[in-house]
Amino acid sequence: QVQLVESGGGVVQPGRSLRLSCAASGFTFSINAMHWVRQAPGKGLEWVAIISHDGSNKYYADSVKGRFTISRDNSKNTVYLQMNSLRVEDTAVYYCARVTSGWYNWFDSWGQGTLVTVSS
Amino acid sequence: QSVLTQPPSVSGAPGQRVTISCTGSSSNIGAGYDVHWYQQLPGTAPKFLISGYSNRPSGVPDRFSGSKSGTSASLAISGLQAEDEADYYCQSYDSSLSVWVFGGGTKLTVL
């Protein structure tokens, strides 16, 4: 079955960097676009970024544009989120999610999330 | 402030029917982009619930249904059960902002 496992979260000081990973299994990873979605403590879901199946197209939320970079390695079935210049307001659980097919369709599988805490 | 607007909370007694609204604009729901719904049980990751009117993954009962009209969409849950108590989010795409958007979420309480 489809499985997404995030890792790389932790406590980091403002201004520092962190790289999240999302390891996928149970499906042909190279044919699906992938998203990162975050959820601040006690808050709702916020879309962060998307990457196309082959990595050629990437889009970001304004709140992270210029600071975060999404990438993927289809040979390793993994999608990444490089987070630079972290801010306190980036504190959240970060989820990776698979697009069922195409580009605008639903996120049919989600990881369990990894917590990022930005604090001095 | 979310691009898609949901009521913060709704409630209903077991067996009743409740609806959760999701109000957007002409650049998202009104532009014809599908609305997808997710359920998030306490302490867990979101789970895809339904897309459009009745596109449900296996395991999601037909008590859950969707609808859309103009710039709004709704999730209806009939025959409420205690296990339905969760947060519900609508999601779509906004062509003006070129971003994927979520509603602010609605907490469903089963009385």
PDB file of C-alpha atoms in Angstrom:
ATOM      1  CA  GLN A   1       0.000   0.000   0.000  1.00  0.00           C
ATOM      2  CA  VAL A   2       0.991   3.625  -0.437  1.00  0.00           C
ATOM      3  CA  GLN A   3       3.238   4.864   2.327  1.00  0.00           C
ATOM      4  CA  LEU A   4       4.804   8.275   2.853  1.00  0.00           C
ATOM      5  CA  VAL A   5       7.255   8.766   5.704  1.00  0.00           C
ATOM      6  CA  GLU A   6       8.581  12.208   6.568  1.00  0.00           C
ATOM      7  CA  SER A   7      11.786  12.830   8.484  1.00  0.00           C
ATOM      8  CA  GLY A   8      14.205  15.625   9.265  1.00  0.00           C
ATOM      9  CA  GLY A   9      12.151  17.726  11.630  1.00  0.00           C
ATOM     10  CA  GLY A  10      13.507  19.127  14.859  1.00  0.00           C
ATOM     11  CA  VAL A  11      14.265  22.263  16.807  1.00  0.00           C
ATOM     12  CA  VAL A  12      16.200  24.963  14.975  1.00  0.00           C
ATOM     13  CA  GLN A  13      17.071  28.582  15.687  1.00  0.00           C
ATOM     14  CA  PRO A  14      15.618  31.414  13.620  1.00  0.00           C
ATOM     15  CA  GLY A  15      17.650  32.088  10.511  1.00  0.00           C
ATOM     16  CA  ARG A  16      19.018  28.563  10.298  1.00  0.00           C
ATOM     17  CA  SER A  17      18.239  25.827   7.764  1.00  0.00           C
ATOM     18  CA  LEU A  18      16.659  22.394   7.798  1.00  0.00           C
ATOM     19  CA  ARG A  19      15.962  19.784   5.127  1.00  0.00           C
ATOM     20  CA  LEU A  20      12.927  17.563   5.305  1.00  0.00           C
ATOM     21  CA  SER A  21      12.632  14.264   3.473  1.00  0.00           C
ATOM     22  CA  CYS A  22       9.618  12.232   2.471  1.00  0.00           C
ATOM     23  CA  ALA A  23      10.271   8.626   1.523  1.00  0.00           C
ATOM     24  CA  ALA A  24       7.605   7.049  -0.652  1.00  0.00           C
ATOM     25  CA  SER A  25       6.792   3.403  -1.195  1.00  0.00           C
ATOM     26  CA  GLY A  26       4.001   1.217  -2.514  1.00  0.00           C
ATOM     27  CA  PHE A  27       3.492   3.045  -5.811  1.00  0.00           C
ATOM     28  CA  THR A  28       5.364   4.242  -8.873  1.00  0.00           C
ATOM     29  CA  PHE A  29       6.744   7.428  -7.364  1.00  0.00           C
ATOM     30  CA  SER A  30       7.931   8.956 -10.640  1.00  0.00           C
ATOM     31  CA  ILE A  31       4.438   9.434 -12.068  1.00  0.00           C
ATOM     32  CA  ASN A  32       2.865  11.540  -9.292  1.00  0.00           C
ATOM     33  CA  ALA A  33       3.223  15.185  -8.385  1.00  0.00           C
ATOM     34  CA  MET A  34       3.936  15.719  -4.708  1.00  0.00           C
ATOM     35  CA  HIS A  35       3.041  18.455  -2.227  1.00  0.00           C
ATOM     36  CA  TRP A  36       4.241  19.717   1.112  1.00  0.00           C
ATOM     37  CA  VAL A  37       1.532  20.993   3.457  1.00  0.00           C
ATOM     38  CA  ARG A  38       2.078  22.358   6.946  1.00  0.00           C
ATOM     39  CA  GLN A  39      -0.015  22.854  10.061  1.00  0.00           C
ATOM     40  CA  ALA A  40       1.014  25.251  12.805  1.00  0.00           C
ATOM     41  CA  PRO A  41       0.117  24.159  16.350  1.00  0.00           C
ATOM     42  CA  GLY A  42      -3.624  24.414  16.841  1.00  0.00           C
ATOM     43  CA  LYS A  43      -4.121  25.908  13.369  1.00  0.00           C
ATOM     44  CA  GLY A  44      -5.418  24.800  10.015  1.00  0.00           C
ATOM     45  CA  LEU A  45      -3.712  23.331   6.979  1.00  0.00           C
ATOM     46  CA  GLU A  46      -1.492  25.551   4.832  1.00  0.00           C
ATOM     47  CA  TRP A  47      -0.259  24.520   1.411  1.00  0.00           C
ATOM     48  CA  VAL A  48       3.502  25.022   1.041  1.00  0.00           C
ATOM     49  CA  ALA A  49       4.782  23.720  -2.284  1.00  0.00           C
ATOM     50  CA  ILE A  50       4.255  21.330  -5.183  1.00  0.00           C
ATOM     51  CA  ILE A  51       6.652  19.572  -7.520  1.00  0.00           C
ATOM     52  CA  SER A  52       5.705  17.841 -10.750  1.00  0.00           C
ATOM     53  CA  HIS A  53       6.349  14.181 -11.353  1.00  0.00           C
ATOM     54  CA  ASP A  54       9.650  14.836 -13.104  1.00  0.00           C
ATOM     55  CA  GLY A  55      10.752  17.822 -11.041  1.00  0.00           C
ATOM     56  CA  SER A  56      10.457  20.259 -13.922  1.00  0.00           C
ATOM     57  CA  ASN A  57       7.721  22.399 -12.388  1.00  0.00           C
ATOM     58  CA  LYS A  58       7.640  23.793  -8.871  1.00  0.00           C
ATOM     59  CA  TYR A  59       5.326  26.274  -7.183  1.00  0.00           C
ATOM     60  CA  TYR A  60       5.391  27.806  -3.731  1.00  0.00           C
ATOM     61  CA  ALA A  61       3.170  29.632  -1.290  1.00  0.00           C
ATOM     62  CA  ASP A  62       4.073  33.303  -0.973  1.00  0.00           C
ATOM     63  CA  SER A  63       4.926  32.747   2.690  1.00  0.00           C
ATOM     64  CA  VAL A  64       7.876  30.502   1.789  1.00  0.00           C
ATOM     65  CA  LYS A  65       8.852  31.679  -1.696  1.00  0.00           C
ATOM     66  CA  GLY A  66      12.553  32.470  -1.923  1.00  0.00           C
ATOM     67  CA  ARG A  67      13.321  30.618   1.319  1.00  0.00           C
ATOM     68  CA  PHE A  68      12.088  27.067   0.715  1.00  0.00           C
ATOM     69  CA  THR A  69      13.007  24.749  -2.157  1.00  0.00           C
ATOM     70  CA  ILE A  70      11.164  21.592  -3.096  1.00  0.00           C
ATOM     71  CA  SER A  71      13.008  18.860  -4.989  1.00  0.00           C
ATOM     72  CA  ARG A  72      12.772  15.160  -5.668  1.00  0.00           C
ATOM     73  CA  ASP A  73      14.962  12.199  -6.477  1.00  0.00           C
ATOM     74  CA  ASN A  74      12.926   9.645  -8.374  1.00  0.00           C
ATOM     75  CA  SER A  75      15.741   7.108  -8.123  1.00  0.00           C
ATOM     76  CA  LYS A  76      15.360   7.244  -4.337  1.00  0.00           C
ATOM     77  CA  ASN A  77      11.575   7.664  -4.267  1.00  0.00           C
ATOM     78  CA  THR A  78      12.024  10.723  -2.109  1.00  0.00           C
ATOM     79  CA  VAL A  79      10.818  14.312  -2.119  1.00  0.00           C
ATOM     80  CA  TYR A  80      12.624  16.996  -0.163  1.00  0.00           C
ATOM     81  CA  LEU A  81      11.920  20.393   1.307  1.00  0.00           C
ATOM     82  CA  GLN A  82      14.966  22.560   1.892  1.00  0.00           C
ATOM     83  CA  MET A  83      14.031  25.277   4.346  1.00  0.00           C
ATOM     84  CA  ASN A  84      16.376  28.254   4.697  1.00  0.00           C
ATOM     85  CA  SER A  85      16.145  31.464   6.714  1.00  0.00           C
ATOM     86  CA  LEU A  86      13.654  29.832   9.029  1.00  0.00           C
ATOM     87  CA  ARG A  87      11.315  32.034  11.023  1.00  0.00           C
ATOM     88  CA  VAL A  88       9.384  31.428  14.227  1.00  0.00           C
ATOM     89  CA  GLU A  89       6.183  31.402  12.157  1.00  0.00           C
ATOM     90  CA  ASP A  90       7.473  28.384  10.194  1.00  0.00           C
ATOM     91  CA  THR A  91       6.914  26.256  13.294  1.00  0.00           C
ATOM     92  CA  ALA A  92       4.511  23.522  12.216  1.00  0.00           C
ATOM     93  CA  VAL A  93       3.983  19.877  11.455  1.00  0.00           C
ATOM     94  CA  TYR A  94       5.032  19.354   7.845  1.00  0.00           C
ATOM     95  CA  TYR A  95       3.217  16.748   5.787  1.00  0.00           C
ATOM     96  CA  CYS A  96       4.069  15.424   2.359  1.00  0.00           C
ATOM     97  CA  ALA A  97       1.126  14.383   0.243  1.00  0.00           C
ATOM     98  CA  ARG A  98       0.649  12.682  -3.103  1.00  0.00           C
ATOM     99  CA  VAL A  99      -1.551  14.027  -5.875  1.00  0.00           C
ATOM    100  CA  THR A 100      -3.753  11.185  -7.069  1.00  0.00           C
ATOM    101  CA  SER A 101      -3.089  12.017 -10.716  1.00  0.00           C
ATOM    102  CA  GLY A 102      -2.719  15.077 -12.856  1.00  0.00           C
ATOM    103  CA  TRP A 103      -2.077  18.455 -11.344  1.00  0.00           C
ATOM    104  CA  TYR A 104      -5.214  19.867  -9.680  1.00  0.00           C
ATOM    105  CA  ASN A 105      -6.641  16.700  -8.197  1.00  0.00           C
ATOM    106  CA  TRP A 106      -6.886  15.721  -4.596  1.00  0.00           C
ATOM    107  CA  PHE A 107      -4.137  14.713  -2.193  1.00  0.00           C
ATOM    108  CA  ASP A 108      -4.936  11.048  -1.821  1.00  0.00           C
ATOM    109  CA  SER A 109      -2.168   9.947   0.517  1.00  0.00           C
ATOM    110  CA  TRP A 110      -0.484  11.786   3.372  1.00  0.00           C
ATOM    111  CA  GLY A 111       2.492  11.068   5.551  1.00  0.00           C
ATOM    112  CA  GLN A 112       2.331  11.132   9.341  1.00  0.00           C
ATOM    113  CA  GLY A 113       4.108  14.489   9.455  1.00  0.00           C
ATOM    114  CA  THR A 114       7.330  15.779  10.975  1.00  0.00           C
ATOM    115  CA  LEU A 115       7.433  18.608  13.505  1.00  0.00           C
ATOM    116  CA  VAL A 116       9.623  21.626  12.882  1.00  0.00           C
ATOM    117  CA  THR A 117      10.087  24.013  15.780  1.00  0.00           C
ATOM    118  CA  VAL A 118      11.829  27.310  15.136  1.00  0.00           C
ATOM    119  CA  SER A 119      12.858  28.878  18.407  1.00  0.00           C
ATOM    120  CA  SER A 120      15.770  30.677  19.951  1.00  0.00           C
TER     121      SER A 120
ATOM    122  CA  GLN B   1      -7.366  34.713   6.458  1.00  0.00           C
ATOM    123  CA  SER B   2      -8.072  31.770   4.181  1.00  0.00           C
ATOM    124  CA  VAL B   3      -8.977  32.088   0.499  1.00  0.00           C
ATOM    125  CA  LEU B   4     -11.691  29.506   1.138  1.00  0.00           C
ATOM    126  CA  THR B   5     -14.021  30.304   4.032  1.00  0.00           C
ATOM    127  CA  GLN B   6     -15.472  27.649   6.294  1.00  0.00           C
ATOM    128  CA  PRO B   7     -17.473  27.981   9.511  1.00  0.00           C
ATOM    129  CA  PRO B   8     -15.211  27.378  12.517  1.00  0.00           C
ATOM    130  CA  SER B   9     -17.562  24.843  14.018  1.00  0.00           C
ATOM    131  CA  VAL B  10     -20.729  22.846  13.455  1.00  0.00           C
ATOM    132  CA  SER B  11     -22.486  20.344  15.641  1.00  0.00           C
ATOM    133  CA  GLY B  12     -25.236  17.773  15.492  1.00  0.00           C
ATOM    134  CA  ALA B  13     -26.736  14.900  17.394  1.00  0.00           C
ATOM    135  CA  PRO B  14     -26.139  11.286  16.432  1.00  0.00           C
ATOM    136  CA  GLY B  15     -28.231  10.330  13.441  1.00  0.00           C
ATOM    137  CA  GLN B  16     -28.715  13.902  12.280  1.00  0.00           C
ATOM    138  CA  ARG B  17     -27.471  15.500   9.067  1.00  0.00           C
ATOM    139  CA  VAL B  18     -25.017  18.392   9.045  1.00  0.00           C
ATOM    140  CA  THR B  19     -23.496  20.442   6.277  1.00  0.00           C
ATOM    141  CA  ILE B  20     -20.203  22.296   6.152  1.00  0.00           C
ATOM    142  CA  SER B  21     -19.905  25.152   3.712  1.00  0.00           C
ATOM    143  CA  CYS B  22     -16.841  26.285   1.806  1.00  0.00           C
ATOM    144  CA  THR B  23     -17.060  29.703   0.177  1.00  0.00           C
ATOM    145  CA  GLY B  24     -14.563  30.767  -2.437  1.00  0.00           C
ATOM    146  CA  SER B  25     -14.481  33.130  -5.381  1.00  0.00           C
ATOM    147  CA  SER B  26     -14.442  33.370  -9.157  1.00  0.00           C
ATOM    148  CA  SER B  27     -10.758  32.435  -9.268  1.00  0.00           C
ATOM    149  CA  ASN B  28     -11.101  29.114  -7.489  1.00  0.00           C
ATOM    150  CA  ILE B  29     -14.424  27.325  -6.989  1.00  0.00           C
ATOM    151  CA  GLY B  30     -16.214  29.682  -9.357  1.00  0.00           C
ATOM    152  CA  ALA B  31     -13.597  29.077 -12.036  1.00  0.00           C
ATOM    153  CA  GLY B  32     -14.553  25.418 -12.132  1.00  0.00           C
ATOM    154  CA  TYR B  33     -11.776  23.926 -10.059  1.00  0.00           C
ATOM    155  CA  ASP B  34     -12.900  20.902  -8.098  1.00  0.00           C
ATOM    156  CA  VAL B  35     -13.322  21.086  -4.348  1.00  0.00           C
ATOM    157  CA  HIS B  36     -11.816  18.312  -2.277  1.00  0.00           C
ATOM    158  CA  TRP B  37     -12.570  17.521   1.345  1.00  0.00           C
ATOM    159  CA  TYR B  38     -10.330  16.083   4.038  1.00  0.00           C
ATOM    160  CA  GLN B  39     -11.025  14.713   7.485  1.00  0.00           C
ATOM    161  CA  GLN B  40      -8.520  15.107  10.288  1.00  0.00           C
ATOM    162  CA  LEU B  41      -9.143  13.100  13.413  1.00  0.00           C
ATOM    163  CA  PRO B  42      -7.507  14.417  16.602  1.00  0.00           C
ATOM    164  CA  GLY B  43      -3.758  13.875  16.621  1.00  0.00           C
ATOM    165  CA  THR B  44      -3.617  12.322  13.166  1.00  0.00           C
ATOM    166  CA  ALA B  45      -2.709  13.339   9.618  1.00  0.00           C
ATOM    167  CA  PRO B  46      -5.451  14.553   7.285  1.00  0.00           C
ATOM    168  CA  LYS B  47      -7.217  11.943   5.208  1.00  0.00           C
ATOM    169  CA  PHE B  48      -8.838  12.424   1.810  1.00  0.00           C
ATOM    170  CA  LEU B  49     -12.599  12.171   2.214  1.00  0.00           C
ATOM    171  CA  ILE B  50     -14.396  13.137  -0.982  1.00  0.00           C
ATOM    172  CA  SER B  51     -13.986  15.109  -4.184  1.00  0.00           C
ATOM    173  CA  GLY B  52     -16.832  16.728  -6.030  1.00  0.00           C
ATOM    174  CA  TYR B  53     -20.212  15.125  -5.469  1.00  0.00           C
ATOM    175  CA  SER B  54     -19.363  11.538  -4.694  1.00  0.00           C
ATOM    176  CA  ASN B  55     -15.785  10.660  -5.574  1.00  0.00           C
ATOM    177  CA  ARG B  56     -14.891   8.834  -2.369  1.00  0.00           C
ATOM    178  CA  PRO B  57     -11.994   6.491  -1.690  1.00  0.00           C
ATOM    179  CA  SER B  58     -12.817   2.986  -0.600  1.00  0.00           C
ATOM    180  CA  GLY B  59     -13.710   2.849   3.050  1.00  0.00           C
ATOM    181  CA  VAL B  60     -15.478   6.211   3.159  1.00  0.00           C
ATOM    182  CA  PRO B  61     -19.199   5.596   3.636  1.00  0.00           C
ATOM    183  CA  ASP B  62     -21.775   7.155   1.345  1.00  0.00           C
ATOM    184  CA  ARG B  63     -23.045   9.132   4.337  1.00  0.00           C
ATOM    185  CA  PHE B  64     -20.531  11.700   3.122  1.00  0.00           C
ATOM    186  CA  SER B  65     -21.491  13.667   0.034  1.00  0.00           C
ATOM    187  CA  GLY B  66     -20.406  16.862  -1.660  1.00  0.00           C
ATOM    188  CA  SER B  67     -22.012  19.567  -3.712  1.00  0.00           C
ATOM    189  CA  LYS B  68     -21.007  22.741  -5.490  1.00  0.00           C
ATOM    190  CA  SER B  69     -22.840  25.791  -6.742  1.00  0.00           C
ATOM    191  CA  GLY B  70     -21.303  28.944  -8.097  1.00  0.00           C
ATOM    192  CA  THR B  71     -18.461  30.004  -5.848  1.00  0.00           C
ATOM    193  CA  SER B  72     -19.378  27.707  -2.963  1.00  0.00           C
ATOM    194  CA  ALA B  73     -19.258  24.046  -2.073  1.00  0.00           C
ATOM    195  CA  SER B  74     -20.624  21.973   0.754  1.00  0.00           C
ATOM    196  CA  LEU B  75     -19.909  18.726   2.535  1.00  0.00           C
ATOM    197  CA  ALA B  76     -22.924  16.898   3.910  1.00  0.00           C
ATOM    198  CA  ILE B  77     -22.720  14.202   6.529  1.00  0.00           C
ATOM    199  CA  SER B  78     -25.883  12.218   7.171  1.00  0.00           C
ATOM    200  CA  GLY B  79     -26.561   9.733   9.939  1.00  0.00           C
ATOM    201  CA  LEU B  80     -23.989  11.394  12.193  1.00  0.00           C
ATOM    202  CA  GLN B  81     -21.883   9.047  14.256  1.00  0.00           C
ATOM    203  CA  ALA B  82     -19.578   9.727  17.178  1.00  0.00           C
ATOM    204  CA  GLU B  83     -16.601   8.671  15.043  1.00  0.00           C
ATOM    205  CA  ASP B  84     -17.307  11.563  12.661  1.00  0.00           C
ATOM    206  CA  GLU B  85     -16.121  14.046  15.272  1.00  0.00           C
ATOM    207  CA  ALA B  86     -13.111  15.635  13.596  1.00  0.00           C
ATOM    208  CA  ASP B  87     -11.825  18.682  11.744  1.00  0.00           C
ATOM    209  CA  TYR B  88     -12.870  19.001   8.116  1.00  0.00           C
ATOM    210  CA  TYR B  89     -11.058  21.003   5.441  1.00  0.00           C
ATOM    211  CA  CYS B  90     -12.028  21.971   1.922  1.00  0.00           C
ATOM    212  CA  GLN B  91      -9.309  22.455  -0.696  1.00  0.00           C
ATOM    213  CA  SER B  92      -9.097  23.717  -4.255  1.00  0.00           C
ATOM    214  CA  TYR B  93      -6.836  25.617  -6.629  1.00  0.00           C
ATOM    215  CA  ASP B  94      -6.767  29.367  -7.115  1.00  0.00           C
ATOM    216  CA  SER B  95      -5.865  30.460 -10.634  1.00  0.00           C
ATOM    217  CA  SER B  96      -5.418  34.108  -9.718  1.00  0.00           C
ATOM    218  CA  LEU B  97      -2.848  33.362  -7.021  1.00  0.00           C
ATOM    219  CA  SER B  98      -1.505  30.206  -8.729  1.00  0.00           C
ATOM    220  CA  VAL B  99      -1.605  28.357  -5.440  1.00  0.00           C
ATOM    221  CA  TRP B 100      -3.391  25.421  -3.892  1.00  0.00           C
ATOM    222  CA  VAL B 101      -5.675  26.608  -1.114  1.00  0.00           C
ATOM    223  CA  PHE B 102      -7.337  25.186   1.962  1.00  0.00           C
ATOM    224  CA  GLY B 103     -10.272  26.416   3.927  1.00  0.00           C
ATOM    225  CA  GLY B 104      -9.656  27.362   7.528  1.00  0.00           C
ATOM    226  CA  GLY B 105     -11.190  24.128   8.751  1.00  0.00           C
ATOM    227  CA  THR B 106     -14.420  23.246  10.551  1.00  0.00           C
ATOM    228  CA  LYS B 107     -14.589  21.381  13.830  1.00  0.00           C
ATOM    229  CA  LEU B 108     -17.501  18.959  13.898  1.00  0.00           C
ATOM    230  CA  THR B 109     -18.837  18.098  17.324  1.00  0.00           C
ATOM    231  CA  VAL B 110     -21.220  15.175  17.725  1.00  0.00           C
ATOM    232  CA  LEU B 111     -23.427  16.035  20.665  1.00  0.00           C
TER     233      LEU B 111
END
